[in-house]
Short mmCIF file of C-alpha atoms in Angstrom, two decimals:
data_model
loop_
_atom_site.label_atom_id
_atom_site.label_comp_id
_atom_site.label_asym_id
_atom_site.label_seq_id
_atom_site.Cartn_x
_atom_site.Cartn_y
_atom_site.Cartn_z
CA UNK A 1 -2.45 -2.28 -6.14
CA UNK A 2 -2.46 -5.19 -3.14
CA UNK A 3 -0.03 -5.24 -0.61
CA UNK A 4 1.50 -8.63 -1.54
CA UNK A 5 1.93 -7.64 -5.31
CA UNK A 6 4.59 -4.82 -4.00
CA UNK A 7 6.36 -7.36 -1.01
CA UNK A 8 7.08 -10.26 -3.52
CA UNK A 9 8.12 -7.96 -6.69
CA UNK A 10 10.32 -6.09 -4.38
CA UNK A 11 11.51 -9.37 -2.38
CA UNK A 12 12.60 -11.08 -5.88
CA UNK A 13 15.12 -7.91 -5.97
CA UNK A 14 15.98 -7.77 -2.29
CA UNK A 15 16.73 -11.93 -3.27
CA UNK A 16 18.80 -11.07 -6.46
CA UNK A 17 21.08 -8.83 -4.00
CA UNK A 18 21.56 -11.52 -1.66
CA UNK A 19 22.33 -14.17 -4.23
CA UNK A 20 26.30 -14.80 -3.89
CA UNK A 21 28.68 -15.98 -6.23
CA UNK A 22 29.03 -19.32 -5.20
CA UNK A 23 26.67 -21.32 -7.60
CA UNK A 24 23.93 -23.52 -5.86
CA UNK A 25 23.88 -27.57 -5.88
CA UNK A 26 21.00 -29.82 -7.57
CA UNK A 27 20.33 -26.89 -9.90
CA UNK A 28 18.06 -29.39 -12.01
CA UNK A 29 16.01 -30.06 -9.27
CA UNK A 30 15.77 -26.53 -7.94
CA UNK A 31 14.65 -26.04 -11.62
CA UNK A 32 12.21 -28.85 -11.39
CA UNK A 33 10.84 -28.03 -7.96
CA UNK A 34 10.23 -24.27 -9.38
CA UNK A 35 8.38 -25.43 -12.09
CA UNK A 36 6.61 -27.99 -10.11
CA UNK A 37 5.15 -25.06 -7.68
CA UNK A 38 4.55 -22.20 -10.54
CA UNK A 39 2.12 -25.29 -12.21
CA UNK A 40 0.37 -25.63 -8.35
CA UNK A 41 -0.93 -21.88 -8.33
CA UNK A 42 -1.90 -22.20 -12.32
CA UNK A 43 -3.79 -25.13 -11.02
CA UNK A 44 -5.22 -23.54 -8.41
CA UNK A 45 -6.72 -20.97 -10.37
CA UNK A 46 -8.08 -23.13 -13.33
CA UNK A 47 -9.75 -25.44 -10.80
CA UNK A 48 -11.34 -22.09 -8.77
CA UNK A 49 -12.47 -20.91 -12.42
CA UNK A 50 -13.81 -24.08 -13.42
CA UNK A 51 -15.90 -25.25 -10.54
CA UNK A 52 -17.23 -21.33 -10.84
CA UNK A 53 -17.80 -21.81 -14.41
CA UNK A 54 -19.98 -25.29 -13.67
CA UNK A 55 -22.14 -23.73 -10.70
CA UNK A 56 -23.20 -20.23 -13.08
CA UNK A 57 -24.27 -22.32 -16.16
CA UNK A 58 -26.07 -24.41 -13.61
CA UNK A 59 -27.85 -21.99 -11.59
CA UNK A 60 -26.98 -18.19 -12.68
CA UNK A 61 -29.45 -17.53 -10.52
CA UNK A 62 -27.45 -17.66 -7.46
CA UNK A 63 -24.70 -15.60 -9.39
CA UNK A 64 -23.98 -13.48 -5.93
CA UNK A 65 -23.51 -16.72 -4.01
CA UNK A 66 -21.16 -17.79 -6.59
CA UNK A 67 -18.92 -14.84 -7.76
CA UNK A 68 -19.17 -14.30 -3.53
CA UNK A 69 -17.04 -17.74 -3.58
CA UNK A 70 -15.32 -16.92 -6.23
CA UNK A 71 -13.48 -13.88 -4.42
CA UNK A 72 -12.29 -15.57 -1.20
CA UNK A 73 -10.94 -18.26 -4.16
CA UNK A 74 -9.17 -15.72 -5.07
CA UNK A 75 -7.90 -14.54 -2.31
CA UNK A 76 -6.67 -17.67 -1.43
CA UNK A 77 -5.19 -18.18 -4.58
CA UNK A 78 -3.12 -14.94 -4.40
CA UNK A 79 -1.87 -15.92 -0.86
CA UNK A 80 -0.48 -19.40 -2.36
CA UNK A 81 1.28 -17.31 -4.70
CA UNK A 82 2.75 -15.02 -2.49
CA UNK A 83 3.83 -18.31 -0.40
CA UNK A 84 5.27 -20.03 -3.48
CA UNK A 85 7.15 -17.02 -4.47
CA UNK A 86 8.99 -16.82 -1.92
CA UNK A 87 9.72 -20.68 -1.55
CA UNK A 88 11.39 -20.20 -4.81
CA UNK A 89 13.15 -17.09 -4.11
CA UNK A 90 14.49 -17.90 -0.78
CA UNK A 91 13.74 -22.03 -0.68
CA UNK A 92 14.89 -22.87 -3.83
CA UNK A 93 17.59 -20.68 -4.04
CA UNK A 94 16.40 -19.24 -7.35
CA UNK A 95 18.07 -16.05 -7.75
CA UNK A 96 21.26 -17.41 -6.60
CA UNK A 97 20.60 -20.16 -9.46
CA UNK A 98 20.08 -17.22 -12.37
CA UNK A 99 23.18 -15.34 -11.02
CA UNK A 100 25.47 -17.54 -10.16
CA UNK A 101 24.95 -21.30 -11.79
CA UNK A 102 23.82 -19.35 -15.18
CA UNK A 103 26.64 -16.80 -14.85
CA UNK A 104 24.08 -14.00 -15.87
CA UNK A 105 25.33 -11.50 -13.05
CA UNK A 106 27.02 -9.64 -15.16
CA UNK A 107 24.10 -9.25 -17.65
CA UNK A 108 21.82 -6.08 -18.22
CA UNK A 109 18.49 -6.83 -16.73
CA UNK A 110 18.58 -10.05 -18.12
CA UNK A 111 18.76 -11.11 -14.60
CA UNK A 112 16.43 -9.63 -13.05
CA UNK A 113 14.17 -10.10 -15.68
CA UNK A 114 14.70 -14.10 -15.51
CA UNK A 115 14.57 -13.80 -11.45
CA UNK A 116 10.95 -12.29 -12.04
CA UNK A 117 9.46 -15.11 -14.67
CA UNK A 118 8.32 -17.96 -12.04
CA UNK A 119 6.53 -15.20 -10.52
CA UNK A 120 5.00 -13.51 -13.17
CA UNK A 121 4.11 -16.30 -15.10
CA UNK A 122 1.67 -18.03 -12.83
CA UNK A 123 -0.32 -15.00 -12.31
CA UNK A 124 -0.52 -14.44 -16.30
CA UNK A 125 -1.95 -17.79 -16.60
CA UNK A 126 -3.80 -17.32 -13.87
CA UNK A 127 -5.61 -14.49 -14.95
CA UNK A 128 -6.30 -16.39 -18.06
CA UNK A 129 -8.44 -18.69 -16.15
CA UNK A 130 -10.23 -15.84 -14.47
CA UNK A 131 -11.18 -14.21 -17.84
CA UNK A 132 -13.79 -17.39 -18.73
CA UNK A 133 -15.72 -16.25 -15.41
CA UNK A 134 -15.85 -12.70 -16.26
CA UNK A 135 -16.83 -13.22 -19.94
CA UNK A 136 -19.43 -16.05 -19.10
CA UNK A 137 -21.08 -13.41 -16.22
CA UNK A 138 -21.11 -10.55 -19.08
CA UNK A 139 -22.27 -12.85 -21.85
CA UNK A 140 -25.27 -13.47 -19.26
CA UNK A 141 -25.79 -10.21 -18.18
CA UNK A 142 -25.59 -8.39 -21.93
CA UNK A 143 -26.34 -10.84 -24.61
CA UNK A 144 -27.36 -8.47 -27.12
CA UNK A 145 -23.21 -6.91 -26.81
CA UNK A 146 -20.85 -8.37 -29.42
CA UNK A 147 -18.12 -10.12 -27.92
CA UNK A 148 -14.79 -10.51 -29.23
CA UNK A 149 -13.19 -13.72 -30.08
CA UNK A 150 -12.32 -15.62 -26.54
CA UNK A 151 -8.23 -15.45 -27.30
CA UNK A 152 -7.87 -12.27 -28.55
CA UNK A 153 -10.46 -11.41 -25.85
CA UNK A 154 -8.56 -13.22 -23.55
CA UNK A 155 -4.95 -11.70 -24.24
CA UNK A 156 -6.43 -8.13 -23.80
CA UNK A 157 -7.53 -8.94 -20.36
CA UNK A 158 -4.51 -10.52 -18.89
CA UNK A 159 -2.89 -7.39 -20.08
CA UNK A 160 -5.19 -4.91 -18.46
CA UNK A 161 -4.83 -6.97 -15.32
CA UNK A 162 -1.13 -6.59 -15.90
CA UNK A 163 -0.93 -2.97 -16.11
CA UNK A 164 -3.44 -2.43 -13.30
CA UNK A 165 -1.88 -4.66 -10.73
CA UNK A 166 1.59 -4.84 -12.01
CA UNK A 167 2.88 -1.78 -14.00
CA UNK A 168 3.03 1.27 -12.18
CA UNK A 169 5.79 -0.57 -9.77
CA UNK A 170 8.06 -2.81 -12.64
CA UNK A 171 8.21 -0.10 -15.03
CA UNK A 172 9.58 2.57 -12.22
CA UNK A 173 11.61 -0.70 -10.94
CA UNK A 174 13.36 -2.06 -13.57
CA UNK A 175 14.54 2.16 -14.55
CA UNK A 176 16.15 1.85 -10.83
CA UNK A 177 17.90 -1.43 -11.66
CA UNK A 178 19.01 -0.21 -15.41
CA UNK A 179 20.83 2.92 -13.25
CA UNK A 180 22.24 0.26 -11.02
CA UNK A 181 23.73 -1.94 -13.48
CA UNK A 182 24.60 0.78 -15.67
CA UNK A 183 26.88 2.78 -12.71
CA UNK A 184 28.20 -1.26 -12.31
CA UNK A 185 29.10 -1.49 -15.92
CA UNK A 186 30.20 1.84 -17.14
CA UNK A 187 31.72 2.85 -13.37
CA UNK A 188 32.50 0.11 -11.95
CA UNK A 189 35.51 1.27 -9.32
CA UNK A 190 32.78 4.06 -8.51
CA UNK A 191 29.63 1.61 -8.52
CA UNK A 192 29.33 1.71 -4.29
CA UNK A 193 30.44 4.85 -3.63
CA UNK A 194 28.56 7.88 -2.05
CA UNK A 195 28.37 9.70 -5.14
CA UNK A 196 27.04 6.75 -6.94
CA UNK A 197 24.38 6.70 -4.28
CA UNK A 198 23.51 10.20 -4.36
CA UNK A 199 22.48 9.44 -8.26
CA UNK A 200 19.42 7.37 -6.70
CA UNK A 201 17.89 11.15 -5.25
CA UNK A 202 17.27 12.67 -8.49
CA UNK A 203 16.30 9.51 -9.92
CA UNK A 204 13.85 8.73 -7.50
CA UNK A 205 12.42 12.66 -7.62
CA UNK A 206 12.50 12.15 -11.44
CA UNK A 207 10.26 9.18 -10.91
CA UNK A 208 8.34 10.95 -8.39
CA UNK A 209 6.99 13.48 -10.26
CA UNK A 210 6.75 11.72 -13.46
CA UNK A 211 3.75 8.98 -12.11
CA UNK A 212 1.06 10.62 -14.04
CA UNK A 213 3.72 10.50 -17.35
CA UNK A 214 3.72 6.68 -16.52
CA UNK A 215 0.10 5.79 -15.56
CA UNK A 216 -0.49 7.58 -19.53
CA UNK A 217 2.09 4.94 -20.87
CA UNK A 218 0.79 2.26 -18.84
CA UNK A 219 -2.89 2.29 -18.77
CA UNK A 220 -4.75 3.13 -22.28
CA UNK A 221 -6.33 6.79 -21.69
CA UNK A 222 -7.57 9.26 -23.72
CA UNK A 223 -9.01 13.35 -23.09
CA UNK A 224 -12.09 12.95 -21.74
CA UNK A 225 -14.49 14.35 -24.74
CA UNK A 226 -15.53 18.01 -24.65
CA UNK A 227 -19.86 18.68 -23.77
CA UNK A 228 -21.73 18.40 -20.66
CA UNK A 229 -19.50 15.85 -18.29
CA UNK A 230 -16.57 17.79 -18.87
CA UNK A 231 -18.23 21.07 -18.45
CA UNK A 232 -19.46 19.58 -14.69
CA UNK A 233 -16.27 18.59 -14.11
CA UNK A 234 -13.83 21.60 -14.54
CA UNK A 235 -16.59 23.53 -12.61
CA UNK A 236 -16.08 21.50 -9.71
CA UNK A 237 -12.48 21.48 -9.66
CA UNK A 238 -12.38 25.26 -10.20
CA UNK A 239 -14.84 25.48 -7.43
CA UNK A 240 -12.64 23.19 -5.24
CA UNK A 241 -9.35 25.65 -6.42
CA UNK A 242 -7.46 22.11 -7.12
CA UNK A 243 -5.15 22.80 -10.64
CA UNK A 244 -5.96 20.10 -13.54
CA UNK A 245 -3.64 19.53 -16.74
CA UNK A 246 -6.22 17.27 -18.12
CA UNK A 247 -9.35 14.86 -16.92
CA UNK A 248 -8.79 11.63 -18.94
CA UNK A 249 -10.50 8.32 -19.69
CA UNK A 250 -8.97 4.97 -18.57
CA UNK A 251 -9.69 2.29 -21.48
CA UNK A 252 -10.08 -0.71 -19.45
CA UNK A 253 -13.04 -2.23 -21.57
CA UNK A 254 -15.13 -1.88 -18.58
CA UNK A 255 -13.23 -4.30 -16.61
CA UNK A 256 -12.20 -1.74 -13.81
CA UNK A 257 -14.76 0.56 -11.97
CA UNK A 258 -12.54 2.96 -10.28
CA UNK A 259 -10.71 6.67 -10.15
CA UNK A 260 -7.84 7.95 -9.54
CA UNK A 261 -5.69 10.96 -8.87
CA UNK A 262 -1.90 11.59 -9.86
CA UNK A 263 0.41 14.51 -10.17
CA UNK A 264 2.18 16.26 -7.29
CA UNK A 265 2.00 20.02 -9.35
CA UNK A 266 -0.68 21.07 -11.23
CA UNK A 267 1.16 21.26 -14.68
CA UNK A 268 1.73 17.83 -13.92
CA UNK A 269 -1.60 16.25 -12.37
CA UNK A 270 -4.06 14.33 -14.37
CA UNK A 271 -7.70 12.33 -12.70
CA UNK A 272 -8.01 9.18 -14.24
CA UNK A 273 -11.85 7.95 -14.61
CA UNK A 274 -12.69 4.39 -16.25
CA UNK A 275 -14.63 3.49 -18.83
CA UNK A 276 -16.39 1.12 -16.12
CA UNK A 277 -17.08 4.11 -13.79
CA UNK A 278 -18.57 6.64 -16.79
CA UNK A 279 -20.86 3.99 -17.79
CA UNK A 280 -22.43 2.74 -14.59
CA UNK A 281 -23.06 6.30 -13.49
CA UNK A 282 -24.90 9.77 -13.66
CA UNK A 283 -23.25 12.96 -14.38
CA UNK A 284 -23.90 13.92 -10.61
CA UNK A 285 -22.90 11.05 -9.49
CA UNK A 286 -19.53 11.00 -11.45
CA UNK A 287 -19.15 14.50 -10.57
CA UNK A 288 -19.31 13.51 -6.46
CA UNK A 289 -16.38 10.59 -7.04
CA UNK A 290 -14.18 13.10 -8.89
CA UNK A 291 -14.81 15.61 -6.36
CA UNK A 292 -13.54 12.85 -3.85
CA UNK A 293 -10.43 12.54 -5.75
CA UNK A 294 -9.79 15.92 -5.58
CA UNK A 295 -9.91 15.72 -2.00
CA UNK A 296 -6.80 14.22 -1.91
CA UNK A 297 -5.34 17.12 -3.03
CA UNK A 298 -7.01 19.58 -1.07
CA UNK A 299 -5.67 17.18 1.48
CA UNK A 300 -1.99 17.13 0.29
CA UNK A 301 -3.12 13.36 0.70
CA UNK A 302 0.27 12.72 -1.99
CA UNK A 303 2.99 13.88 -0.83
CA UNK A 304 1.93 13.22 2.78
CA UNK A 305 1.51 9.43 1.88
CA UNK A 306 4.86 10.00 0.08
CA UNK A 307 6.61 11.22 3.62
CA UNK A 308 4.66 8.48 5.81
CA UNK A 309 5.96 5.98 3.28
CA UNK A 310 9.87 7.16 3.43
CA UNK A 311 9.69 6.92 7.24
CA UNK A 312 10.50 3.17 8.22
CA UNK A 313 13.25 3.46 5.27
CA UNK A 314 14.91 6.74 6.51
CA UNK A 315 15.01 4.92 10.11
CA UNK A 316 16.77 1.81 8.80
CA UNK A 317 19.36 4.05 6.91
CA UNK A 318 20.07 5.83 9.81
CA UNK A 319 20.15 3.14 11.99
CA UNK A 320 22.58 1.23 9.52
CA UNK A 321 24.79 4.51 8.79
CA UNK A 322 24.84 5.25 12.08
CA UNK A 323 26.17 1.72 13.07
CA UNK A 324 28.67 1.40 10.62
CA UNK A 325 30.31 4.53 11.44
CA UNK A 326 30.16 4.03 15.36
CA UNK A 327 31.36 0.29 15.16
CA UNK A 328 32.27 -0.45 11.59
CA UNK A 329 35.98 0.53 11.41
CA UNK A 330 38.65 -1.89 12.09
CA UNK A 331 40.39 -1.12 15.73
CA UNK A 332 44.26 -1.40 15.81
CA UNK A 333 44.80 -1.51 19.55
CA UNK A 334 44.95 -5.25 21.42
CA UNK A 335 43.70 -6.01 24.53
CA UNK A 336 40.22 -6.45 25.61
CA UNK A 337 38.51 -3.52 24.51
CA UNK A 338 39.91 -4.36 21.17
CA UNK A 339 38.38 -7.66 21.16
CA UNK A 340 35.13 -6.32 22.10
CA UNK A 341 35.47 -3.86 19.46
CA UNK A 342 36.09 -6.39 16.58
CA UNK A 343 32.68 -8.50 18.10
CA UNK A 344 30.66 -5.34 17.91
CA UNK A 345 32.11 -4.87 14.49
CA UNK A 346 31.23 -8.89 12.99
CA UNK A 347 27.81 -7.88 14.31
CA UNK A 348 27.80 -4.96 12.02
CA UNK A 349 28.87 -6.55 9.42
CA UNK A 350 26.37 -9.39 9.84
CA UNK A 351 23.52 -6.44 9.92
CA UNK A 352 24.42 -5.20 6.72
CA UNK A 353 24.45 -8.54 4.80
CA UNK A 354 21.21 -9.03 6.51
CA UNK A 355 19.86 -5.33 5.82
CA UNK A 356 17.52 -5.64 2.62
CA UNK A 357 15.63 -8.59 3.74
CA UNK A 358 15.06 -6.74 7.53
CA UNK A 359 14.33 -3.81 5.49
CA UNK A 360 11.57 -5.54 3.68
CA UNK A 361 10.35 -7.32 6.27
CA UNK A 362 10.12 -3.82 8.32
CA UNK A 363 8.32 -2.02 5.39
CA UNK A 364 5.59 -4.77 4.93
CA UNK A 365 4.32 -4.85 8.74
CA UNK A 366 4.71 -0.99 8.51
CA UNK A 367 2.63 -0.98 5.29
CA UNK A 368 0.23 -3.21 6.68
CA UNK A 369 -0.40 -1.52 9.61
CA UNK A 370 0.56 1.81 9.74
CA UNK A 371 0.35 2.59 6.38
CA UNK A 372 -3.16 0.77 6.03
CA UNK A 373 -4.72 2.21 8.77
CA UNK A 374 -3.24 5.98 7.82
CA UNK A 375 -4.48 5.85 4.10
CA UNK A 376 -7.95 4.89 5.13
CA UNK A 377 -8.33 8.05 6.96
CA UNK A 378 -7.38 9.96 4.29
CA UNK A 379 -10.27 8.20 2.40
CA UNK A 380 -12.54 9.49 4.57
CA UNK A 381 -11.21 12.61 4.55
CA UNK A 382 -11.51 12.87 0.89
CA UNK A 383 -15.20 11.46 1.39
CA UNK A 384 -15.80 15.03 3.76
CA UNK A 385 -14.57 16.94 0.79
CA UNK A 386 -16.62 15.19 -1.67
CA UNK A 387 -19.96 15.90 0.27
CA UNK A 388 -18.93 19.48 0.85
CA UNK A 389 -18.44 20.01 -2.79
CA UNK A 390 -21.96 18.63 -3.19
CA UNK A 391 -23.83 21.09 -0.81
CA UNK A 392 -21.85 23.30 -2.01
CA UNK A 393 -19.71 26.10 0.21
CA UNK A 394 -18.00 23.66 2.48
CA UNK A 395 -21.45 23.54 4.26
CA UNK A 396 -22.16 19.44 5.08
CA UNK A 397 -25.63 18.06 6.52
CA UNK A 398 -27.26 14.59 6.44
CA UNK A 399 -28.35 16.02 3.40
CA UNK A 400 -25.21 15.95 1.59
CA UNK A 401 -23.47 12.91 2.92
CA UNK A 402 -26.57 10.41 1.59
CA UNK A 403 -25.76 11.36 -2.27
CA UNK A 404 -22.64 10.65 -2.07
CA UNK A 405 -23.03 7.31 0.41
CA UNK A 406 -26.02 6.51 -2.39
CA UNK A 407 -23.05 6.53 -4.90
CA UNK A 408 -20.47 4.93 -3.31
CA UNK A 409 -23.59 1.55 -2.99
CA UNK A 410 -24.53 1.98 -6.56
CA UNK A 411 -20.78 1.86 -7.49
CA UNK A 412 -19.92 -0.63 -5.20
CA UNK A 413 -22.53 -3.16 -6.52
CA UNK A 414 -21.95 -2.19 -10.38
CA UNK A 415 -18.44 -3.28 -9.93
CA UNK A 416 -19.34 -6.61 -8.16
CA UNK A 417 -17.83 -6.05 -4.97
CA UNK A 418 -19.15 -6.64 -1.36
CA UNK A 419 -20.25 -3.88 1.22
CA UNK A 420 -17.88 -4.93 3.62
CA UNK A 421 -15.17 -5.79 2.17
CA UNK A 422 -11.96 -3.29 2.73
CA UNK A 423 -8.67 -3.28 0.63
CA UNK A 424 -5.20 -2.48 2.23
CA UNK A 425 -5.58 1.26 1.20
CA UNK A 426 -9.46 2.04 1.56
CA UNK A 427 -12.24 0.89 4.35
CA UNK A 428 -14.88 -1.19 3.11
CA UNK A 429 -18.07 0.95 1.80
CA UNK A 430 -19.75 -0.11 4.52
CA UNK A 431 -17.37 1.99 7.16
CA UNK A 432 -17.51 4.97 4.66
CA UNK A 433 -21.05 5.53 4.72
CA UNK A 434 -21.63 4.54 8.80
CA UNK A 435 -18.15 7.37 8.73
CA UNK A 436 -20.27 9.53 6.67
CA UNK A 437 -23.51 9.65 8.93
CA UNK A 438 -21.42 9.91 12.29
CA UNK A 439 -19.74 13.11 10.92
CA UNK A 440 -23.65 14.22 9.69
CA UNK A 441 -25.09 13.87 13.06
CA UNK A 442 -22.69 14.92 15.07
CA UNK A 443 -20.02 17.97 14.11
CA UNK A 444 -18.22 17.66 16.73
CA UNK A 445 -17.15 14.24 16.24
CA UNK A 446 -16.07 15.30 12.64
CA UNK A 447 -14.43 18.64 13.31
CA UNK A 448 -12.02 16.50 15.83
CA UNK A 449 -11.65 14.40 12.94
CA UNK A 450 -10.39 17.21 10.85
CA UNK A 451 -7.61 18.16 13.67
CA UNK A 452 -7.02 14.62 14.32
CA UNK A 453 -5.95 14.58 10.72
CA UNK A 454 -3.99 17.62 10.63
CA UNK A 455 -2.12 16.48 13.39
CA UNK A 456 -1.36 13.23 11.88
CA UNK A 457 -0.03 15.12 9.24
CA UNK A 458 2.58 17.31 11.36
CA UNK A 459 3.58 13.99 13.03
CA UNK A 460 4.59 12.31 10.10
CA UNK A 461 6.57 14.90 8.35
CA UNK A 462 8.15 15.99 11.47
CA UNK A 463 9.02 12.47 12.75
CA UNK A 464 10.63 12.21 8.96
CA UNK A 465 12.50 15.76 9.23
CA UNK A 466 13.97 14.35 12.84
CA UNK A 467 15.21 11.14 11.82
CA UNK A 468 17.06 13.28 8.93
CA UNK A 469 18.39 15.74 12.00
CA UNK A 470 19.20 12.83 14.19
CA UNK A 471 21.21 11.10 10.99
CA UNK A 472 23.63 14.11 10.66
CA UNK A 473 24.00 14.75 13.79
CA UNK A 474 25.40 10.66 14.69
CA UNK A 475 27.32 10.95 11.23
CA UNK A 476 29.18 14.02 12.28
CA UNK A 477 29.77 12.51 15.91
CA UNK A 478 31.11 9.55 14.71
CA UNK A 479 33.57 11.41 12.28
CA UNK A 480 35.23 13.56 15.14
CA UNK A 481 35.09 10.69 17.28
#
């Protein structure tokens, strides 16, 4: 999932909470002006997909070159939308506009579902313009394959794009806003209380636990089929000692070459291999990527991403808590330590109005630096694992690590993707396999990696159990005080 899919989702809800009741002025023209800059980014992409179209009838040939083009295109293209968003959120006022000029506050979801459309939208279309480049490259590639008809073709690929990119975080989203509006309308003396606020924990637990449940109802899966594959597989994760309810097939019509791992407990825990990924490789081969999904568990890569992740978030609400109790109560005496009192206590006030959007802004750089650069280690990690598992016996040589760096190439370039190029959560292939040698040559360099790791791990969770510590501790000050 990219970085900028989560920040403008979760801005159009940190906008909806900002929006007041005062309706905006020149709601036509906000109205136009949104439309007007959704049509831009459609616009973008069609012209992107067409001039990609015109260059591969005219010289498939230099299909690399081109589909090498193509992807900075798109790159760009999902920047401008990320820009435009949030010109309309925050520009154009158009949250404030749903709420407040269209009086649909008080609605359930219908709000936030309408506060989401100028940003969905563009990227649905968008993805319809993409689809004529994919389907013209496969047409080329496998002529002899029967293709379906180009809309119904079409629709099913905008909507495995839309589960892929967008699902796993609106589904578990809009079940956090349903409690919200639900405690407003059913509770509504009760809706901003602490004990309306301590609903969110089990909710959020509830949701925690239940991703694998989710990624079933989102993306198209089935059992993977019983006979040889599955056969290497269970052996590997019973060598490994890593608890599996069930190995299962990701239907994406060979759009997505990938893997993935869900499920903190093992009753709960499901690996998720595409349709793309079973096709393109060997049974060894498929056995090496599973076994470096499974690494993440032997890892506790989860729930340690889980506690780096509620970090930033516990700081702000402690830092907010903290500063409301210490300066947010109203101070009866007059003089000038009274005045200076009621300053400090605007200035709180202002920092809570102001909280969601610093919030936001705080877990973006965080997730875009810290958060990058701490789930890329954990890919190589999980890379150690999955060349140990191949040699067998935690043992790992030159030997080993060239299978699986052989793999991670032949799966690289079967999916159409570059060498070099890195995502927000995982170095580029190219780092991987230079990673892979290093710790081959020289184990040294990779058993410091392993404690390097391990004390990354203590950090985070401990820095996380402090901030909780710290928390009480000014809470219960403040109250005697």
């Amino acid at each position: 999932m990219q970085l900028l899919y989560i920040v403008v989702i979760v801005a159009a809800m940190v906008a909806g909470d900002l929006a007041t009741a005062e309706p905006v002025a020149h709601d036509r023209l906000r109205l136009l002006m949104t439309v007007a800059a959704v049509s831009m980014v459609m616009l973008f992409a069609h012209a992107a997909a067409g001039i990609t179209l015109f260059r591969l009838r005219q010289d498939f040939a230099r299909r690399a070159v081109w589909m090498d083009t193509f992807a900075r295109w798109k790159a760009l293209h999902l920047g401008l939308w990320a820009i435009v968003s949030v010109a309309i959120l925050f520009g154009f006022q158009w949250a404030q506009l749903v709420r407040s000029n269209w009086q649909l506050a008080d609605t359930f979801l219908l709000d936030e579902a309408l506060i989401l459309v100028p940003l969905l939208v563009p990227l649905f279309f968008s993805w319809a313009a993409f689809y004529e480049v994919d389907r013209t490259l496969e047409r080329c590639l496998t002529p002899a394959e029967p293709l379906v008809g180009p809309w119904q073709g079409r629709i099913r690929y905008v909507l495995t794009h839309a589960r892929h990119h967008l699902g796993l975080l609106l589904l578990p989203l809009f079940l956090v806003v349903a409690y919200q509006d639900a405690t407003r309308w059913w509770l509504p003396e009760n809706a901003a209380d602490d004990l309306a606020m301590l609903g969110y924990l089990p909710l959020m637990a509830l949701l925690a636990l239940s991703v694998p449940l989710l990624l079933r109802l989102i993306w198209p899966t089935e059992s993977l089929p019983a006979g040889p594959l599955r056969e290497c597989l269970v052996a590997v994760h019973t060598r490994l000692g890593v608890g599996i309810r069930d190995i299962l097939v990701w239907k994406t019509h060979r759009m997505i070459t990938n893997a993935a791992v869900a499920g903190f407990v093992p009753r709960l825990r499901y690996v998720f291999l595409s349709d793309g990924l079973l096709g393109q490789l060997r049974r060894e081969e498929i056995a090496s990527i599973y076994a470096h999904e499974l690494g993440h568990i032997r890892g506790r890569h989860l729930p340690l991403r889980v506690a780096a992740a509620l970090l930033p978030v516990a700081v702000w609400i402690v830092a907010t808590n903290s500063l409301t109790a210490w300066f947010g109560s109203p101070v009866a005496d007059a003089g000038e330590a009274a005045e200076i009192a009621q300053a400090a206590i605007a200035s709180v006030s202002a920092w809570n109005a102001t909280a969601p959007l610093g919030l936001l802004t705080l877990m973006a750089l965080y997730a875009a630096t810290v958060m990058s650069r701490y789930s890329r280690l954990m890919e190589h990690e999980a890379d150690l694992v999955a060349c140990q598992e191949t040699a067998a016996r935690d043992s790992f040589s030159a030997a080993a690590a060239e299978p699986f760096a052989d793999t991670l190439v032949r799966l690289t370039l079967a999916s159409g993707q570059r060498l070099d190029r890195r995502s927000w959560l995982h170095p580029s292939v190219a780092d991987r396999v230079a990673f892979l040698r290093r710790a081959a040559e020289a184990p040294a360099d990779r058993r410091h990696f392993e404690v390097r790791m391990r004390r990354l791990a203590r950090f985070f969770v401990g820095l996380l159990l402090l901030t909780f510590v710290v928390g009480t501790v000014l809470s219960n000050l403040a109250a005697r005080f």
